[in-house]
Every structure is written in structure tokens, then in C-alpha cells.
Amino acid sequence: MFRIDGAEIVLVRLPLQFRFETSFGVQTEKLVPLLVLHGDGVQGLSEGTMEAAPMYREETIAGALNLLREVFLPRVLGQTFANPEAVDAALGSFRGNRMARAMVEMAAWDLWARTLGVPLGTLLGGNKQEVEVGVSLGIQADEAATVDVVRRHVEQGYRRIKLKIKPGWDVQPVRAVREAFPDIRLTVDANSAYTLADSGRLAALDAFDLTYIEQPLAWDDLVDHAELQRRLRTPLCLDESVASAQDARKGLALGAGRVINIKVARVGGHAEARRVHDVAESFGAPVWCGGMLESGVGRAHNIHLSTLPDFRLPGDTSSASRYWATDVVNEPLEATNGLMPVPEGPGIGVTLNRDFIGGVSELHEEYRA
Ligand code: OSB
Ligand code: MG
């Protein structure tokens, strides 16, 4: 049992150390909403992965923070819960807004794991000491630059290279990288930039032995993905289209994809992420843990989730030092040879660097039961 006595909402702006271009546009900094839940002498941490604008999915930081203040925090503050699943259930009657709900749910998992003194991964049912990771590389200026950036990351030992693609920038970079690196595990991510009318172009990618093509079609579509999958040999991987275990079941049953990218915040938290994991496992489909350019708080959550058994493909959770000159947590989260150690210690195993955060936060609100 744990009681949620108070909460802090913090909004931090961090400069990104690389230019991240996707089919959405270019990103050079990250706005990171953090939630701290206070319990009996213990704190639980989480990070929101929605952005200022609703580009990836429909949620926004402004919308999420208002929902936290007006709906979700009032629902849990001063309440006692048997376990984090009870927090998930308490928020389960609200529709959508899963990234906002996940902020509360994920912080509750961390709070509970710290109360019990166990690592979050262990509490979720995971059993790995380290997890395999790859990198997600943004669209580069040209093919030579693409091969260069891939080479740097292959040399660091990352277990999978994912290239962002968009119409007009797909077959060329993939061909260049595959010719330079015949044996690497290579994938692409279109972030919903194509339609079924592009299926010929996408079928041309079948020549390059990609492990999967991630989310080529619309964020809210499963039916066209199923039609596209029938036209391709390469497996499709669903990202944006899976907001729940029900979505995962429907997508896999329809044949809309054969692999699922699980982002814990996108599906509403760890309890739902585990249900997505279990659905995928029942279909024999591998999952992997996606990233949203998280700070150390979200990154640590991702690593713990990735310890579950059906995370059989390398995740996006690469070294924090790739992204940030200074992270919001004190502990380094660094992969060696493509293996990310699971942070030790209770909960997510990282602590907030309050001094640093104080200097870069744009908002700091406190709530009591
Ligand atoms: O589609 O996986 C995606 C980042 C922001 C939004 C969506 C995506 C991504 C990434 C980056 O691919 C993964 C990472 O390095 O965290
Ligand atoms: Mg993606």
C-alpha cells in the first residue's frame, strides 16, 4: 500500500546535441515535462513524452499539464493504492490522453518499487541485467553524411541502426547504407509519411533486408497497414498506431504488422505496456522499446521495461550522452557495445539533479493532498 501525498510538475528545456530531422520536421531542443509523486518519505519520478505540438500523436504538453492539474492529480492525491495497477485502474475510466495518464502511472510504479526497495524491472517481471540497444538516426543532408553517421554508431557497437525516411528520401539512403554495411541490423521509420499509393516505393525497400519498416502509414490506421503488409516481404512494425493492448491485438490479428514498438508513455504506462507485451508474445510477435528523445527519467523507465522477455529486438534507448551535455539525473545511462546496463537500486534507479534542473526549468509547481 502506498499513499500519494503530493506532486511536483517541472518543465525543463534541454538543447539536443544533434539535429534530429524526421518526416515531421527538424528538432534541436527538447521540452521535458517531469512529474514527481511524493509518498511516505519516497519519491516517484516520470517524464511526459508528448511535445509542444501534436505531431507524433494528438497529445500536447500544454494539454497534458492542464489535465494533470485539473483531472488526474486530483484523482490520486491523498489516495491510498494497493499497487500501481490500482493507479492504472483509477485512471482507466478516462479516455485517450494516455501520455498524460502515463505520467501519473509511471511515477506511481517508481514510487512503489522504491517503497519495496526493488528495481522497477524486477517488479514488472523482467530478468535482464542489461538490454540491447540501437540508435535512431535523423535524416541527413546526403548519402555520404548518412553513411558517415551510421559508421560512427556501428563502431560504437550499437546493435541496430534505424534511419528516418520520408517520401523522396528512402531508397537512396537505405541502398547507400546497405552497400557500406552488408551485415548490420538495419531498419527504417517513416513516422506516417506515406500512403498506400506509395506501396511500390515501399516495396522497393524489400531488396535491402530490413528487419522491419516502422509506421509507414497514418498514425490512426490499421487497415491500410494490413493491405501494405500483404504487398511487402519486409515486416511492418507499428509505433504510432498502437495506443493500447487492444490496438496491438487488432493490429496483429489484421496482419497490419509483425513487430510492435512499445513506448510505455504512448500506451498509458507500464501496466498497459506489459499487456501490449503479453498480446504480442501470444501472437509470436517480437517487441522492442521505442524512444522519444527522453531525459534520464524516461530513459531509465524504458530500460526497466525492456527487461521483459518479449523485448527481443534492440530498443531506441541509446546512451544519454548522445542527446544531452547535462542530463536531469545524476546517474550516467551509457551503453557499451550496444548493451545498456539496467540502473541498479530501487525503482528506476536514478535520482534528479535538482541543482541542474533549478537552472533550466521554466515551470515548477507543487501540489499537496
Ligand atoms: O518514431 O520512434 C519515433 C523520436 C521522437 C518521436 C518519435 C520517434 C522518435 C525516435 C527517436 O525515433 C528515438 C530516440 O532516440 O529516443
Ligand atoms: Mg517510430
PDB file of N, CA, C and O in Angstrom, residues 126-152:
ATOM      1  N   GLY A 126      10.621  -8.514 -15.265  1.00  0.00           N
ATOM      2  CA  GLY A 126      11.795  -8.633 -16.141  1.00  0.00           C
ATOM      3  C   GLY A 126      12.930  -9.322 -15.423  1.00  0.00           C
ATOM      4  O   GLY A 126      12.910  -9.473 -14.196  1.00  0.00           O
ATOM      5  N   ASN A 127      13.927  -9.766 -16.188  1.00  0.00           N
ATOM      6  CA  ASN A 127      15.020 -10.508 -15.552  1.00  0.00           C
ATOM      7  C   ASN A 127      16.359 -10.279 -16.244  1.00  0.00           C
ATOM      8  O   ASN A 127      17.216 -11.142 -16.220  1.00  0.00           O
ATOM      9  N   LYS A 128      16.535  -9.122 -16.897  1.00  0.00           N
ATOM     10  CA  LYS A 128      17.823  -8.879 -17.556  1.00  0.00           C
ATOM     11  C   LYS A 128      18.629  -7.859 -16.751  1.00  0.00           C
ATOM     12  O   LYS A 128      18.065  -6.977 -16.120  1.00  0.00           O
ATOM     13  N   GLN A 129      19.964  -8.005 -16.818  1.00  0.00           N
ATOM     14  CA  GLN A 129      20.857  -7.035 -16.169  1.00  0.00           C
ATOM     15  C   GLN A 129      21.257  -5.919 -17.128  1.00  0.00           C
ATOM     16  O   GLN A 129      21.740  -4.875 -16.732  1.00  0.00           O
ATOM     17  N   GLU A 130      21.109  -6.212 -18.428  1.00  0.00           N
ATOM     18  CA  GLU A 130      21.439  -5.227 -19.457  1.00  0.00           C
ATOM     19  C   GLU A 130      20.519  -5.479 -20.634  1.00  0.00           C
ATOM     20  O   GLU A 130      20.013  -6.585 -20.792  1.00  0.00           O
ATOM     21  N   VAL A 131      20.267  -4.453 -21.436  1.00  0.00           N
ATOM     22  CA  VAL A 131      19.360  -4.611 -22.574  1.00  0.00           C
ATOM     23  C   VAL A 131      20.056  -4.148 -23.850  1.00  0.00           C
ATOM     24  O   VAL A 131      20.877  -3.234 -23.836  1.00  0.00           O
ATOM     25  N   GLU A 132      19.698  -4.811 -24.950  1.00  0.00           N
ATOM     26  CA  GLU A 132      20.304  -4.487 -26.251  1.00  0.00           C
ATOM     27  C   GLU A 132      19.695  -3.213 -26.809  1.00  0.00           C
ATOM     28  O   GLU A 132      18.465  -3.064 -26.842  1.00  0.00           O
ATOM     29  N   VAL A 133      20.547  -2.313 -27.284  1.00  0.00           N
ATOM     30  CA  VAL A 133      20.034  -1.055 -27.840  1.00  0.00           C
ATOM     31  C   VAL A 133      20.660  -0.718 -29.188  1.00  0.00           C
ATOM     32  O   VAL A 133      21.782  -1.128 -29.509  1.00  0.00           O
ATOM     33  N   GLY A 134      19.872   0.037 -29.961  1.00  0.00           N
ATOM     34  CA  GLY A 134      20.321   0.580 -31.231  1.00  0.00           C
ATOM     35  C   GLY A 134      20.170   2.092 -31.206  1.00  0.00           C
ATOM     36  O   GLY A 134      19.918   2.679 -30.156  1.00  0.00           O
ATOM     37  N   VAL A 135      20.316   2.707 -32.374  1.00  0.00           N
ATOM     38  CA  VAL A 135      20.117   4.161 -32.465  1.00  0.00           C
ATOM     39  C   VAL A 135      19.119   4.486 -33.557  1.00  0.00           C
ATOM     40  O   VAL A 135      18.980   3.759 -34.545  1.00  0.00           O
ATOM     41  N   SER A 136      18.434   5.606 -33.364  1.00  0.00           N
ATOM     42  CA  SER A 136      17.524   6.171 -34.352  1.00  0.00           C
ATOM     43  C   SER A 136      18.191   7.408 -34.920  1.00  0.00           C
ATOM     44  O   SER A 136      18.434   8.366 -34.187  1.00  0.00           O
ATOM     45  N   LEU A 137      18.525   7.379 -36.217  1.00  0.00           N
ATOM     46  CA  LEU A 137      19.295   8.468 -36.821  1.00  0.00           C
ATOM     47  C   LEU A 137      18.401   9.309 -37.718  1.00  0.00           C
ATOM     48  O   LEU A 137      17.690   8.783 -38.586  1.00  0.00           O
ATOM     49  N   GLY A 138      18.447  10.616 -37.507  1.00  0.00           N
ATOM     50  CA  GLY A 138      17.628  11.535 -38.291  1.00  0.00           C
ATOM     51  C   GLY A 138      18.072  11.604 -39.740  1.00  0.00           C
ATOM     52  O   GLY A 138      19.137  11.100 -40.123  1.00  0.00           O
ATOM     53  N   ILE A 139      17.239  12.234 -40.544  1.00  0.00           N
ATOM     54  CA  ILE A 139      17.529  12.437 -41.967  1.00  0.00           C
ATOM     55  C   ILE A 139      18.747  13.355 -42.090  1.00  0.00           C
ATOM     56  O   ILE A 139      18.810  14.401 -41.440  1.00  0.00           O
ATOM     57  N   GLN A 140      19.707  12.937 -42.922  1.00  0.00           N
ATOM     58  CA  GLN A 140      20.960  13.677 -43.090  1.00  0.00           C
ATOM     59  C   GLN A 140      20.931  14.447 -44.411  1.00  0.00           C
ATOM     60  O   GLN A 140      20.042  14.266 -45.236  1.00  0.00           O
ATOM     61  N   ALA A 141      21.944  15.278 -44.607  1.00  0.00           N
ATOM     62  CA  ALA A 141      21.992  16.144 -45.797  1.00  0.00           C
ATOM     63  C   ALA A 141      22.101  15.335 -47.094  1.00  0.00           C
ATOM     64  O   ALA A 141      21.511  15.698 -48.108  1.00  0.00           O
ATOM     65  N   ASP A 142      22.860  14.244 -47.060  1.00  0.00           N
ATOM     66  CA  ASP A 142      23.034  13.448 -48.281  1.00  0.00           C
ATOM     67  C   ASP A 142      23.459  12.022 -47.908  1.00  0.00           C
ATOM     68  O   ASP A 142      23.569  11.685 -46.731  1.00  0.00           O
ATOM     69  N   GLU A 143      23.700  11.223 -48.929  1.00  0.00           N
ATOM     70  CA  GLU A 143      24.010   9.814 -48.676  1.00  0.00           C
ATOM     71  C   GLU A 143      25.353   9.639 -47.973  1.00  0.00           C
ATOM     72  O   GLU A 143      25.482   8.803 -47.075  1.00  0.00           O
ATOM     73  N   ALA A 144      26.343  10.456 -48.357  1.00  0.00           N
ATOM     74  CA  ALA A 144      27.668  10.338 -47.722  1.00  0.00           C
ATOM     75  C   ALA A 144      27.561  10.647 -46.225  1.00  0.00           C
ATOM     76  O   ALA A 144      28.154   9.944 -45.390  1.00  0.00           O
ATOM     77  N   ALA A 145      26.831  11.690 -45.886  1.00  0.00           N
ATOM     78  CA  ALA A 145      26.659  12.034 -44.471  1.00  0.00           C
ATOM     79  C   ALA A 145      25.914  10.922 -43.735  1.00  0.00           C
ATOM     80  O   ALA A 145      26.205  10.632 -42.563  1.00  0.00           O
ATOM     81  N   THR A 146      24.980  10.282 -44.410  1.00  0.00           N
ATOM     82  CA  THR A 146      24.228   9.184 -43.790  1.00  0.00           C
ATOM     83  C   THR A 146      25.162   8.014 -43.488  1.00  0.00           C
ATOM     84  O   THR A 146      25.158   7.477 -42.372  1.00  0.00           O
ATOM     85  N   VAL A 147      25.976   7.647 -44.465  1.00  0.00           N
ATOM     86  CA  VAL A 147      26.907   6.530 -44.264  1.00  0.00           C
ATOM     87  C   VAL A 147      27.889   6.869 -43.141  1.00  0.00           C
ATOM     88  O   VAL A 147      28.199   6.020 -42.299  1.00  0.00           O
ATOM     89  N   ASP A 148      28.334   8.128 -43.088  1.00  0.00           N
ATOM     90  CA  ASP A 148      29.255   8.563 -42.023  1.00  0.00           C
ATOM     91  C   ASP A 148      28.647   8.409 -40.635  1.00  0.00           C
ATOM     92  O   ASP A 148      29.294   7.888 -39.722  1.00  0.00           O
ATOM     93  N   VAL A 149      27.435   8.900 -40.480  1.00  0.00           N
ATOM     94  CA  VAL A 149      26.827   8.856 -39.143  1.00  0.00           C
ATOM     95  C   VAL A 149      26.517   7.407 -38.757  1.00  0.00           C
ATOM     96  O   VAL A 149      26.668   7.010 -37.597  1.00  0.00           O
ATOM     97  N   VAL A 150      26.136   6.604 -39.732  1.00  0.00           N
ATOM     98  CA  VAL A 150      25.912   5.176 -39.442  1.00  0.00           C
ATOM     99  C   VAL A 150      27.235   4.543 -38.998  1.00  0.00           C
ATOM    100  O   VAL A 150      27.280   3.824 -37.993  1.00  0.00           O
ATOM    101  N   ARG A 151      28.320   4.849 -39.723  1.00  0.00           N
ATOM    102  CA  ARG A 151      29.615   4.246 -39.386  1.00  0.00           C
ATOM    103  C   ARG A 151      29.999   4.561 -37.932  1.00  0.00           C
ATOM    104  O   ARG A 151      30.407   3.672 -37.178  1.00  0.00           O
ATOM    105  N   ARG A 152      29.838   5.834 -37.552  1.00  0.00           N
ATOM    106  CA  ARG A 152      30.199   6.214 -36.174  1.00  0.00           C
ATOM    107  C   ARG A 152      29.451   5.357 -35.144  1.00  0.00           C
ATOM    108  O   ARG A 152      30.022   4.938 -34.141  1.00  0.00           O
TER     109      ARG A 152
END
